[in-house]
Amino acid sequence: IILAFTDFGDAAIPAYRSAFQAGVTMVPYFGVLKGKPGVDYSVNPYQDSVAIGKSFAEWAGKALNGKGNVLMLGGPAGASSSADFLKGYKEGLQAFPDIKLLDENYIATNWNPADAQKAAAGLIAKYSQIDAISSDYGVTALATIKAFEQAGVKVPAIAAIATNNEMNCKYVA
């Protein structure tokens, strides 16, 4: 059995198909793929990142009373799940015309805390006002909080999925 995270989206389907045709139970998971179960892989369980992005936009809209500047943190450049999350986020933000998405792309963090902290330092320098940040990985959201604290800048409202207990403890503190 091979469990594969769908970071590379549909580009990886030929590799999945090759493994599946060689008799491997091939299970790409997390992002929805255009391939066919039983042909390209065994099964493709996934989360609906577009729907999650929409719900995060709704949260940001309510948290900011419909007005403010927001950003979205994602994984590596080109990560299909981050792209889907951003798609839903943009769709959800349409209901809040006074909320500005400061960057049309998600901010690449490589889902790595060190890279997220560097990216956050750059965002602090680039934008004078950031009111909320949504992230598709809580560990990088936590690194972002630390960057704001180290810079002596007010931490924006932050929402994240797939986090760890340290984020929960930070919230409680």
CSV table of C-alpha atoms in Angstrom, one decimal, residues 1-163:
chain,number,residue,atom,x,y,z
A,1,ILE,CA,0.0,0.0,0.0
A,2,ILE,CA,1.2,3.5,-0.9
A,3,LEU,CA,-0.4,6.5,0.8
A,4,ALA,CA,0.5,9.6,-1.1
A,5,PHE,CA,-0.2,13.2,-0.2
A,6,THR,CA,-1.5,15.0,-3.3
A,7,ASP,CA,0.9,18.0,-3.2
A,8,PHE,CA,1.5,17.7,-6.9
A,9,GLY,CA,-2.1,17.5,-7.9
A,10,ASP,CA,-3.0,15.8,-11.2
A,11,ALA,CA,0.6,15.9,-12.4
A,12,ALA,CA,1.3,12.8,-10.3
A,13,ILE,CA,-1.5,10.7,-11.7
A,14,PRO,CA,0.8,8.9,-14.2
A,15,ALA,CA,3.0,7.8,-11.3
A,16,TYR,CA,-0.1,6.7,-9.3
A,17,ARG,CA,-1.4,4.8,-12.3
A,18,SER,CA,1.9,3.0,-12.8
A,19,ALA,CA,2.0,1.9,-9.2
A,20,PHE,CA,-1.7,0.9,-9.3
A,21,GLN,CA,-1.2,-1.1,-12.5
A,22,ALA,CA,1.8,-2.9,-10.9
A,23,GLY,CA,-0.6,-4.2,-8.2
A,24,VAL,CA,0.0,-1.6,-5.5
A,25,THR,CA,-3.0,-0.4,-3.5
A,26,MET,CA,-2.5,3.3,-4.4
A,27,VAL,CA,-4.2,5.8,-2.2
A,28,PRO,CA,-3.5,9.5,-3.0
A,29,TYR,CA,-5.3,11.5,-0.3
A,30,PHE,CA,-6.0,15.1,0.8
A,31,GLY,CA,-6.8,16.8,-2.5
A,32,VAL,CA,-9.3,15.7,-5.1
A,33,LEU,CA,-7.8,14.4,-8.3
A,34,LYS,CA,-9.2,14.2,-11.9
A,35,GLY,CA,-8.1,10.6,-12.3
A,36,LYS,CA,-10.4,7.6,-12.0
A,37,PRO,CA,-10.6,5.1,-9.0
A,38,GLY,CA,-9.9,1.6,-10.3
A,39,VAL,CA,-7.9,2.9,-13.2
A,40,ASP,CA,-5.4,5.5,-11.9
A,41,TYR,CA,-5.5,4.6,-8.2
A,42,SER,CA,-7.5,2.6,-5.7
A,43,VAL,CA,-9.3,5.4,-4.0
A,44,ASN,CA,-8.9,9.2,-3.5
A,45,PRO,CA,-10.2,10.4,-0.1
A,46,TYR,CA,-10.0,14.1,0.2
A,47,GLN,CA,-11.0,17.2,2.1
A,48,ASP,CA,-12.9,19.9,0.4
A,49,SER,CA,-10.3,22.7,0.5
A,50,VAL,CA,-12.5,25.1,-1.5
A,51,ALA,CA,-15.3,24.8,1.1
A,52,ILE,CA,-12.8,25.2,4.0
A,53,GLY,CA,-11.5,28.4,2.3
A,54,LYS,CA,-15.0,29.7,2.0
A,55,SER,CA,-15.7,29.1,5.7
A,56,PHE,CA,-12.4,30.8,6.6
A,57,ALA,CA,-13.4,33.8,4.6
A,58,GLU,CA,-16.7,33.9,6.4
A,59,TRP,CA,-14.9,33.7,9.7
A,60,ALA,CA,-12.6,36.6,8.7
A,61,GLY,CA,-15.6,38.7,7.5
A,62,LYS,CA,-17.3,38.2,10.9
A,63,ALA,CA,-14.1,38.6,13.0
A,64,LEU,CA,-13.4,41.9,11.2
A,65,ASN,CA,-16.9,43.2,11.1
A,66,GLY,CA,-16.8,43.2,7.3
A,67,LYS,CA,-13.8,45.5,6.9
A,68,GLY,CA,-10.0,45.0,6.9
A,69,ASN,CA,-7.0,43.6,5.2
A,70,VAL,CA,-6.4,39.8,5.0
A,71,LEU,CA,-3.8,37.3,3.7
A,72,MET,CA,-3.7,33.6,3.2
A,73,LEU,CA,-0.8,31.4,4.0
A,74,GLY,CA,-0.3,28.2,2.1
A,75,GLY,CA,2.3,25.5,1.5
A,76,PRO,CA,4.9,25.3,-1.3
A,77,ALA,CA,4.3,27.3,-4.5
A,78,GLY,CA,1.9,25.3,-6.6
A,79,ALA,CA,0.5,23.1,-3.9
A,80,SER,CA,-2.9,22.1,-5.2
A,81,SER,CA,-4.6,22.0,-1.8
A,82,SER,CA,-3.4,25.6,-1.0
A,83,ALA,CA,-4.6,26.8,-4.4
A,84,ASP,CA,-8.0,25.2,-3.7
A,85,PHE,CA,-8.2,26.8,-0.3
A,86,LEU,CA,-7.3,30.2,-1.8
A,87,LYS,CA,-10.0,29.7,-4.5
A,88,GLY,CA,-12.6,29.2,-1.8
A,89,TYR,CA,-11.2,32.0,0.3
A,90,LYS,CA,-11.6,34.4,-2.6
A,91,GLU,CA,-15.1,33.2,-3.4
A,92,GLY,CA,-16.1,33.6,0.3
A,93,LEU,CA,-14.6,37.1,0.5
A,94,GLN,CA,-16.9,38.3,-2.3
A,95,ALA,CA,-19.6,38.6,0.4
A,96,PHE,CA,-17.4,41.2,2.2
A,97,PRO,CA,-16.6,44.0,-0.3
A,98,ASP,CA,-14.8,46.0,2.4
A,99,ILE,CA,-12.3,43.3,3.1
A,100,LYS,CA,-9.2,43.5,0.9
A,101,LEU,CA,-7.1,40.4,0.1
A,102,LEU,CA,-3.6,42.0,0.1
A,103,ASP,CA,-2.0,39.4,-2.2
A,104,GLU,CA,-3.8,37.6,-5.0
A,105,ASN,CA,-1.7,34.5,-4.3
A,106,TYR,CA,-1.3,32.6,-1.2
A,107,ILE,CA,1.9,33.3,0.7
A,108,ALA,CA,4.2,30.3,0.2
A,109,THR,CA,5.5,28.9,3.5
A,110,ASN,CA,6.5,25.4,2.3
A,111,TRP,CA,4.5,24.3,5.4
A,112,ASN,CA,7.8,24.9,7.3
A,113,PRO,CA,7.8,27.1,10.4
A,114,ALA,CA,11.2,28.7,9.6
A,115,ASP,CA,10.0,29.7,6.1
A,116,ALA,CA,6.7,30.9,7.5
A,117,GLN,CA,8.5,33.1,10.0
A,118,LYS,CA,10.6,34.6,7.2
A,119,ALA,CA,7.6,35.1,5.1
A,120,ALA,CA,5.7,36.8,8.0
A,121,ALA,CA,8.6,39.2,8.6
A,122,GLY,CA,8.4,40.2,4.9
A,123,LEU,CA,4.7,40.7,5.2
A,124,ILE,CA,5.1,42.9,8.2
A,125,ALA,CA,7.6,45.0,6.3
A,126,LYS,CA,5.5,45.2,3.1
A,127,TYR,CA,2.0,45.9,4.6
A,128,SER,CA,1.2,48.6,7.1
A,129,GLN,CA,-2.0,47.0,8.2
A,130,ILE,CA,-2.8,43.2,8.3
A,131,ASP,CA,-6.0,42.5,10.2
A,132,ALA,CA,-6.4,38.7,9.7
A,133,ILE,CA,-4.5,35.8,8.3
A,134,SER,CA,-5.9,32.4,7.3
A,135,SER,CA,-3.6,29.4,7.0
A,136,ASP,CA,-4.0,25.9,5.7
A,137,TYR,CA,-1.5,24.6,8.3
A,138,GLY,CA,-1.5,25.6,11.9
A,139,VAL,CA,2.2,25.1,12.5
A,140,THR,CA,3.1,27.8,10.0
A,141,ALA,CA,0.3,30.0,11.5
A,142,LEU,CA,2.0,29.6,14.9
A,143,ALA,CA,5.4,30.7,13.4
A,144,THR,CA,3.6,33.7,11.9
A,145,ILE,CA,2.3,34.7,15.4
A,146,LYS,CA,5.8,34.4,16.7
A,147,ALA,CA,7.1,36.7,13.9
A,148,PHE,CA,4.5,39.4,14.8
A,149,GLU,CA,5.4,39.1,18.5
A,150,GLN,CA,9.1,39.4,17.8
A,151,ALA,CA,8.6,42.4,15.6
A,152,GLY,CA,6.5,44.1,18.4
A,153,VAL,CA,3.5,44.3,16.0
A,154,LYS,CA,0.0,43.5,17.0
A,155,VAL,CA,-0.8,39.9,16.1
A,156,PRO,CA,-3.7,39.9,13.6
A,157,ALA,CA,-6.7,37.5,13.9
A,158,ILE,CA,-5.5,34.1,12.8
A,159,ALA,CA,-7.4,31.0,11.8
A,160,ALA,CA,-5.7,27.7,10.8
A,161,ILE,CA,-6.5,24.1,10.1
A,162,ALA,CA,-4.3,21.0,10.7
A,163,THR,CA,-2.5,22.4,13.8
